[in-house]
Amino acid sequence: MIFKMGGLGRLLFIGAVSTYIVLVWTQSKGIEFKGGAKDPSIFEHPQDPTVYDKEKAKAQGINYANLTCKAKGRPWVKYKWLKNGNEIQISDKYTIAGGYLVIYNPTYPDDEGLYQCIAFNGKGADVSMPGWFALTHVGEFDKTPRPPVTVTEGRGFKLECGAPDGFPALYYGWYKGHVANRIIPNERRYISHKNGDLYFKHAVVDDAGDYRCFVQNQQETDFAGGLENRSSPVITLTVNRDLNPPIRDREPVITLAPEDITAIEGYLSAELECFDDAYPDSNIRWRRLDKPAREGGVEIAFPSKARFNYHSYALSIPLISQADGGIFECTASNRKGSVSHEARIKVKSAPSPKVSKLTKPLVIGGEETLSCEATGSEPLVYSWYFKEDKIVTDNVKYVVSTDKLIVKNMDLEDKGGYRCIVTNQVGAGTAQVTLKAKGLNIIIPISQQNGMVGSTMTVTLRWEGLPVPTMEWIKQGEVIATRWPDGTVEKTSDRYDVTREGYLIIKDLTPEDGGSYSFRIQNELDSRDTAGTIYVAKQSRIVQGRGPTDVKMEQGGTTTIPCEGQIDSLLESVNTWYVDGRKIDFVKESFNYKRGPKGELVIMNANVMMHDGVYTCALATTADEQTATGTVRIKGVSEAPVGVQFENVGSNTATLRFTQANTNGDSCKEYVVEAQTEFDDIFFTDRLWTQVWRGLATSKSLRNGPGGAKLLSLTNLKPNTEYSFRVTCLNTYGMGEPSWPTEKNRTSPGAPPRAPGNLGYGNGMAGDVLMSWEPLKESDWGDETVGYRVRYRRQGTGDRFREVYIDNPEAAAYAHTQPPAPVNVPYECRIAAYNNYSVGPEATWIAYSSSGLPDYPRNLEIIKQTNDSVTMQWEKIPNFNGPIPFWGVRYWREEDRPRAARRNSTREKRAVSFWWDTWLRYIPEEEEKDETGFQYARLYDDGLTKLPGPSDKETYILRGLQPSTLYNFQVRANSHPYFGEYSNITRATTMRTGNPWLIGLKGTWWIPILFWFMVTLLIVLLLIFCCCCCLWCKVRRRRKPKDELFLLAKTNGKARNYEVDVMTDYHKGILKKFRDTIIRYVSPKPVTDHLAESDALPQTIAGQIEQIEDPDSANERLLDILPNRPDFAFDHFCDGVRPEHPWLSDLLEEEEIEMTDDHRSILQSHQEDLAAKVDPHPVINHMTENKYFNPMEEEYFMSISSKEETNNAVIDMLKDRPDPAFYHYLMCLDKQDSDLAAKIGGPDYQQDIKRLQLEMENKALMALPLMMDTRKQRPRMVADGQYDDDDAESWHIDMPMLNNIDDFKMSKTVAVEPAEEKKMSNMVAAEPLEMKIPKIDSVDAVLPPPEIQAAHPFESQSGSTIEVEHGNPIIIEIVGDAKSVRWLYEGVPLPNDELYQQTTEGEDLHSIFISEVTGQNQGCYTCEGTTEYGVVNCDIFIKVREPRTSSIV
């Protein structure tokens, strides 16, 4: 059909198809076509000033500067530039690219000047603010010799620097004699920041010497010729000694006075300097005055940013503002006198223009005044531009009056932007006003709108257009209201009004107001109208008796609040519910609320805190809204009491005042008071609350106070304790919320409230009375400290109590020793705590005098044995009534044969009493010694170890013994703090352990044998089954040998699924091991192409690598990415390397081993002899034939003219080859110099050579029949990799058939593309790779390709590089199914905070927002997640790109 068309028809058809394709393409790229032209508007102006540092740019290889100008508009914006008011022509010097003005090889002062940008298109133009372009430069010193300077010791002087001109400001320095001897400013000398002069307060003899001043600009420009080129001529200083010492004092004289300066607001800093000549050295003090001192100025505060340095010789105010200016006074003083000098800092600011309205309507034939008010330092110069033309007064069209522009007799040609540019001495500012004229258009028509009888209705619509039109509202052909452009409204009734938006307002709406309405807008350019209908409905209302009512309900119950309304039949309504003014969300609050079928509200699970309140039902229609309210009161737990106060505080009493709040329908039955003190557990964030009072609301302790308050008297408080109380009300529904705690208040100090507890006694020397107790806690002291009063007497004697006062709050015992008491006699003891106020309550207990050292147990015997325990029994110790906490047992096995056990004649230990002894003596227990062969145990009266027995004997059981073992036993008593002597030795043998398998199996001995036989048989069967499975898997999933030749079959289209295939640590280690070798030799481009073609590397990443010009950098980048790719990428990398470097591929695949360190050292040690004697060409040919050198390397060697250099290059390259290459080199060397070969290879080198020759012959013989057999095969296809015979039929094979082995070899030929190489002059194509073809049967067979499974999306995205300007934020998004996703930076997990905001949407979109990218956090960011196959990673590299600032470095 297409070819039957005529020429015009075909042309139209082609045009339509082309247009369709372009539209589809632009939409796929996100390009939108927007109708209508738009004036250019500059949004980025040239920076003022723009500074270019030629030396820094040269160091970075940059020979150009650029000035920025960016604008937006339709159609595309074009640019031109002005220099000092003259248009710049495109040339070799200047280029304009996308708004940027590029200046090549800028020079000073030719290229300095005022530059301005003009953006224009077919619609209009815009002018930028001017920007000054400056070049950093430093002139040269005047090399005229400087006159010498002579001074007298003690006098002040200065050395003039005479620095050259420079921009920006210069840094100054001095050195004396040698450049390393820098002059460091101190209290006596100072280097002026203004001109570099070196000032001295007074001279000393050591100051004499040769001085030189050097300079450097603030951009750190490096000067050609080094330091000498930026140093002044030598100034020789001579210091004459004072012939009339000592140096006389003199008052200060200011030699460097502060000068009035004018600073620019917000630009760099303002600095004043002050230095004087004085002896002794003076002190410098600065003041800021509100006016000059001669006019009575007083000191005011310094700016907060003011800084002083160099002993106050300089006052600096960085980034100065208007408020920082003023008068500053420097005063130098010493003991002889003082002197002052004033200077003024005047701050000027750049203009900042503003306009009251950004847009104004264009009125045809009228005039408009455009205002541009600016702030800034006077004088201000105003310039007005329309498009690219500067406006001047002509009194016909334009009148320019400083900050105002009058546009007269306006027409459509006057629409557009009017730019106001304001300049002064320190800068410029700009603002723009736009006169708009836009065609009229109705955006939202009237359609149908509803109103309610008696209400005020606003009929809305939306329109656009300029100039402002006349707006008319028409009802049934009659204009009822008109609004003119000047804002006046004409109307037929006071009920009508028209707003500036064109809305019609109808007051007191009646049914007669319904009907059809029209709206018309009209101006000088156009007119538009729209029509619609107004429907006046009857007023809606909520039916009386069916609206919300007041409800009281029980806590936990359910109730329904109705809300039925009567509305116009043509209106729709919706019920909205509010509680206490808050809208109820029925989705989020479904547990508490639900909406009924008629809009009623159902309250469920009523709770005082959540449901009690005022409920409002809003019945809303499209015309009005009616509301009704009702109150819901929940009977439940009481609210917390309020106004809780702690008053009338005594030592242990206080009054608690509180007022009960709403009890929610049920009065309080009880009150609970809880307290918290300073002594509560400090390890809890919220300290524990302790109940101190609970009683009925009618309790006598609780009385009514004024104002409805409750007064509760609290007793039994602790003295000197800080308390805080809270009160809770308990009613029928439960315990309410506790009140807010009272403020902390401390009770008065008083007597301790209780006596010490845990009273007891202990054993000691015979006749001692050891009384013990538990010390009081600090909360019971009642004062800052506490002591104990102990009273005791012998029971039943009626003697007076002996009293002891112990001034130690931590004391826990007291011992009476003199005179000794009778043994085991009861004593009546009493103890009370006391402090500075009084004595507390007293406690009484009975303590017995000590019985002394316990005797040894008698008649120890073993009465029962088991396989792991024995039961022991012995007589009680006679005449000993002291406490025995436990019995100590010593036992040992007979075969251990320790030294003989014997009674230890333990002497009674007694402490020597001196007059300085304390009231308590402590004698430690004698611990058991871990003697060889002995074992020890303690027998306690704990109900488990002690057994019932005769009353005059002790019976205990000892466990944990070994079965069928002869033991020896001894026992002794422990009476704190002593051990008694051991008893006699008793021997006993534990019983033998019975076989649990044989218990109960008498006569059935064959059952255990049968059981073990079945277990053994089962294990053997399992092993046989596992072996069979392994063999089956090995045959079914056979891995093809690496040296076989296979074609790689690929699927057309996407993989059906994917699996996580991360490179193994083993392969990563190989790449790391040979990293330097790979970088040195591999050509990255062909390898990257091979990886991309094999789907081992995404095309985008491959393209990024190939864009890197330096091969070393490209290889480094590739090796950084490869470890994050799937494991098959390693094999493809080896395949990609093989055509160029087969030996390196063999090393990576470990088919050959790397050269040993011994062989490398041999080549290194004999390299000089080998370089001088060996003919390199036969060696190179041999190595090339055996694939250790490739043709490119061979050509490189041949290009070297010197024999020695060629041999050195061969040996250096040989050290990186596999170890067999050493023997190949030895074989070549043997043919030229056998003596040298024997020296290098050793006495057995001939055997090594013969073995190598034999291996080469065997390889050649094996390859020959293989090649012959494969040439006889019929055409067939072979697939590389794993395969499964069962799936062969399911593959659709569309691979080309090969006719013979030559075609097959040619199909595998890999051409190495030319690339920049290391150590080589050029590149040639590699020879076709000889492939080994496996023998295949003559029958037609097609081996199916493996199921290709794509890498996880994380792996496909890994390795990308993103460049970000310094300081900018960035969002990284990674797509792929993964769980437990986290982000890492350089392997370290990142926190989820404001700097690194990490989000995951579902399981397939993971992102991180980095709020600011700097040089500190650039690098590798890893997105790590888990899948069912393992861990997946995606590495994204972020690089900071230097921002395009105006300062070119």
XYZ file of C-alpha atoms in Angstrom, residues 564-882:
319
model
C -30.414 11.914 62.118
C -31.016 14.904 59.850
C -33.645 16.212 57.475
C -32.120 17.463 54.190
C -33.205 18.453 50.717
C -33.862 15.444 48.521
C -31.390 16.633 45.864
C -28.498 17.028 48.302
C -26.151 14.462 49.716
C -24.983 14.554 53.312
C -22.295 13.094 55.495
C -22.044 12.896 59.283
C -18.734 13.943 60.828
C -18.134 13.398 64.558
C -15.908 15.400 66.885
C -14.922 14.854 70.515
C -13.810 17.981 72.389
C -13.172 19.650 69.006
C -11.021 16.798 67.665
C -12.235 14.941 64.579
C -12.688 11.224 65.175
C -10.722 8.974 62.832
C -12.846 5.830 62.537
C -10.010 3.877 60.894
C -7.283 4.557 63.443
C -9.703 4.502 66.404
C -11.750 1.468 65.383
C -11.215 -0.112 68.821
C -13.051 2.788 70.480
C -15.463 4.154 67.856
C -17.446 3.006 64.863
C -20.060 4.653 62.621
C -23.562 3.190 62.557
C -25.652 2.554 59.406
C -27.508 5.902 59.793
C -24.435 7.902 60.708
C -24.829 7.432 64.466
C -21.739 7.138 66.696
C -21.069 3.914 68.605
C -18.714 4.224 71.611
C -17.095 0.933 72.639
C -14.877 -0.074 75.563
C -15.667 3.143 77.399
C -12.774 4.656 79.282
C -12.718 7.822 81.368
C -9.438 9.081 79.971
C -10.405 8.544 76.325
C -14.176 8.869 75.958
C -15.306 11.394 78.548
C -16.113 14.729 76.850
C -18.355 16.760 74.542
C -19.355 15.075 71.278
C -20.411 17.094 68.223
C -22.221 15.745 65.161
C -21.726 17.843 62.001
C -24.340 17.146 59.316
C -22.699 18.556 56.166
C -24.184 18.975 52.681
C -22.907 20.733 49.578
C -24.956 23.767 50.647
C -24.659 24.048 54.431
C -23.642 22.354 57.660
C -25.673 21.803 60.848
C -24.206 20.751 64.175
C -25.502 19.390 67.479
C -23.654 18.445 70.638
C -24.033 16.107 73.556
C -21.999 15.282 76.640
C -20.768 11.802 77.542
C -19.828 11.133 81.136
C -18.102 7.866 81.996
C -18.506 6.413 85.436
C -15.050 5.085 86.213
C -11.904 5.522 88.228
C -11.380 8.897 89.791
C -9.139 11.573 88.401
C -5.930 12.379 90.237
C -6.153 14.694 93.275
C -4.792 18.186 92.715
C -3.016 20.845 94.785
C -1.065 18.311 96.868
C 1.136 20.144 99.402
C 3.519 18.976 102.162
C 3.362 21.323 105.176
C 3.690 21.593 108.963
C 6.774 19.399 108.825
C 8.260 18.064 112.075
C 10.866 15.414 112.785
C 8.477 12.512 112.198
C 5.123 14.176 111.482
C 3.683 16.340 108.720
C 0.384 17.480 107.209
C -0.574 16.602 103.648
C -3.062 18.964 101.954
C -4.867 18.006 98.713
C -8.116 18.574 96.832
C -10.059 15.815 95.162
C -10.740 16.350 91.436
C -13.563 14.821 89.417
C -14.484 11.419 90.798
C -16.257 10.377 87.563
C -19.599 9.424 88.996
C -18.490 7.617 92.141
C -17.009 9.162 95.290
C -13.665 8.135 96.701
C -13.884 5.247 99.114
C -10.215 5.180 100.121
C -7.108 7.283 99.746
C -3.591 5.923 99.289
C -0.551 8.042 100.098
C 2.813 7.021 98.688
C 6.191 8.503 99.499
C 9.556 8.679 97.843
C 12.752 9.547 99.708
C 16.324 10.367 98.833
C 17.357 6.911 100.033
C 15.310 4.945 97.521
C 17.071 2.753 94.982
C 19.240 5.058 92.858
C 19.600 2.449 90.133
C 16.019 3.004 88.997
C 15.353 5.925 86.657
C 11.998 6.409 88.383
C 12.576 5.774 92.064
C 10.210 3.430 93.798
C 7.130 4.704 95.589
C 6.366 3.261 99.024
C 2.912 3.264 100.574
C 2.982 5.184 103.862
C -0.748 5.561 104.555
C -4.002 4.012 103.358
C -7.391 4.636 104.871
C -11.052 5.264 104.319
C -12.257 8.633 103.170
C -14.102 8.842 106.522
C -10.962 8.156 108.589
C -10.331 10.385 111.613
C -6.839 11.129 110.332
C -8.417 12.756 107.291
C -10.251 15.987 107.988
C -11.782 18.710 105.858
C -9.908 21.928 105.264
C -10.809 25.322 103.864
C -11.833 25.549 100.207
C -12.879 21.888 99.971
C -9.344 20.662 100.663
C -8.500 17.486 102.584
C -5.948 17.530 105.437
C -4.129 14.304 106.363
C -1.822 14.007 109.372
C 1.133 11.760 108.642
C 3.103 10.118 111.437
C 5.999 7.700 111.730
C 8.076 9.637 109.230
C 11.818 9.391 109.452
C 13.725 12.408 110.786
C 16.156 14.338 108.594
C 14.790 12.719 105.426
C 13.786 14.394 102.178
C 10.242 13.331 101.238
C 7.979 13.676 98.207
C 4.372 12.458 98.376
C 1.583 11.635 95.949
C -2.077 10.751 96.564
C -4.372 8.326 94.746
C -8.147 7.970 95.001
C -9.769 4.531 95.084
C -13.459 4.181 94.199
C -15.758 1.337 93.192
C -14.239 1.174 89.693
C -10.669 0.845 90.856
C -7.544 2.837 91.552
C -7.288 6.181 89.782
C -4.268 8.005 88.501
C -1.808 9.257 91.160
C -1.448 12.990 91.675
C 1.605 14.990 90.718
C 4.316 14.541 93.377
C 4.741 17.292 95.923
C 7.857 19.392 96.018
C 10.645 17.782 97.984
C 10.774 18.751 101.660
C 12.990 17.554 104.484
C 11.796 16.539 107.957
C 13.510 18.004 110.983
C 16.386 16.083 112.593
C 15.492 13.907 115.597
C 16.313 10.747 117.490
C 16.908 7.574 115.478
C 13.486 6.027 114.809
C 14.476 2.432 115.488
C 17.087 0.226 117.120
C 19.620 -1.917 115.236
C 18.329 -5.322 114.157
C 19.599 -8.831 113.434
C 20.994 -9.126 116.959
C 23.242 -12.051 117.783
C 26.551 -13.200 119.201
C 29.667 -15.019 118.068
C 32.492 -17.222 119.315
C 35.909 -15.977 120.310
C 38.520 -16.726 122.903
C 37.268 -18.595 125.919
C 35.482 -16.130 128.181
C 34.934 -13.449 125.538
C 31.422 -12.039 125.030
C 31.044 -11.130 121.337
C 27.814 -9.133 120.710
C 26.805 -8.469 117.067
C 24.072 -6.479 115.259
C 23.238 -5.020 111.871
C 24.170 -1.304 111.570
C 21.408 1.167 110.868
C 20.875 2.359 107.332
C 21.482 6.033 106.701
C 17.761 6.609 106.320
C 17.330 5.628 110.020
C 20.055 7.873 111.424
C 17.799 10.891 112.026
C 20.840 13.174 111.759
C 24.086 13.580 109.844
C 25.694 10.720 111.811
C 24.819 8.110 114.424
C 26.472 6.027 117.127
C 25.521 3.011 119.248
C 25.062 2.653 123.021
C 25.670 -0.947 124.151
C 24.665 -2.101 127.675
C 25.190 -5.612 129.006
C 25.317 -7.646 132.251
C 25.353 -11.268 133.287
C 21.821 -12.636 133.240
C 20.167 -13.222 136.615
C 22.775 -11.419 138.718
C 21.017 -8.070 139.055
C 24.324 -6.238 138.509
C 24.483 -2.815 136.977
C 24.655 -2.649 133.186
C 28.013 -1.889 131.724
C 27.650 0.915 129.108
C 29.789 1.379 125.991
C 29.314 4.240 123.439
C 30.545 3.505 119.921
C 30.882 6.603 117.716
C 30.955 4.698 114.430
C 27.774 4.364 112.323
C 29.241 1.319 110.529
C 30.029 -0.613 113.734
C 28.504 -4.118 113.705
C 29.858 -5.841 116.876
C 31.416 -5.340 120.282
C 33.584 -7.801 122.271
C 33.884 -7.892 126.075
C 37.278 -9.440 126.938
C 38.354 -8.172 130.389
C 37.806 -9.576 132.839
C 37.151 -12.918 131.122
C 33.686 -14.323 131.688
C 32.893 -17.917 132.546
C 32.481 -20.187 129.540
C 29.048 -20.427 127.907
C 27.256 -18.040 130.297
C 24.229 -15.980 129.094
C 24.451 -12.191 129.133
C 21.557 -9.746 128.968
C 22.445 -7.232 126.214
C 20.760 -3.993 125.147
C 21.556 -1.651 122.253
C 20.191 1.706 121.125
C 21.249 4.182 118.442
C 21.928 7.806 119.373
C 22.742 11.028 117.576
C 23.188 14.704 118.408
C 19.513 15.049 119.349
C 18.605 12.048 121.459
C 18.780 8.302 121.997
C 16.469 6.092 119.965
C 14.509 3.002 121.075
C 16.435 0.186 122.734
C 16.508 -3.503 121.730
C 17.290 -6.450 124.063
C 18.760 -9.894 123.374
C 20.750 -12.706 125.068
C 24.386 -13.392 124.112
C 26.525 -16.253 125.432
C 30.142 -16.013 126.386
C 32.500 -17.907 124.113
C 33.379 -21.516 124.763
C 36.756 -21.097 123.099
C 38.399 -23.504 120.692
C 36.182 -26.553 119.956
C 37.663 -30.012 120.748
C 38.058 -32.746 118.159
C 35.100 -35.048 117.333
C 35.346 -38.529 118.871
C 34.463 -41.986 117.553
C 34.089 -41.085 113.891
C 32.538 -43.965 111.944
C 30.984 -44.663 108.546
C 27.552 -46.176 108.952
C 26.469 -46.401 105.309
C 28.055 -46.344 101.827
C 26.698 -45.957 98.325
C 28.545 -45.713 94.991
C 29.023 -41.909 95.377
C 28.377 -41.036 99.064
C 28.981 -42.083 102.657
C 27.004 -41.435 105.842
C 29.243 -40.310 108.739
C 28.488 -40.277 112.476
C 30.437 -39.079 115.501
C 29.817 -38.081 119.117
C 29.008 -34.508 120.002
C 31.873 -32.478 121.460
C 31.602 -32.558 125.249
C 31.503 -29.398 127.370
C 31.146 -27.097 124.343
C 28.016 -25.014 123.965
C 29.289 -22.537 121.366
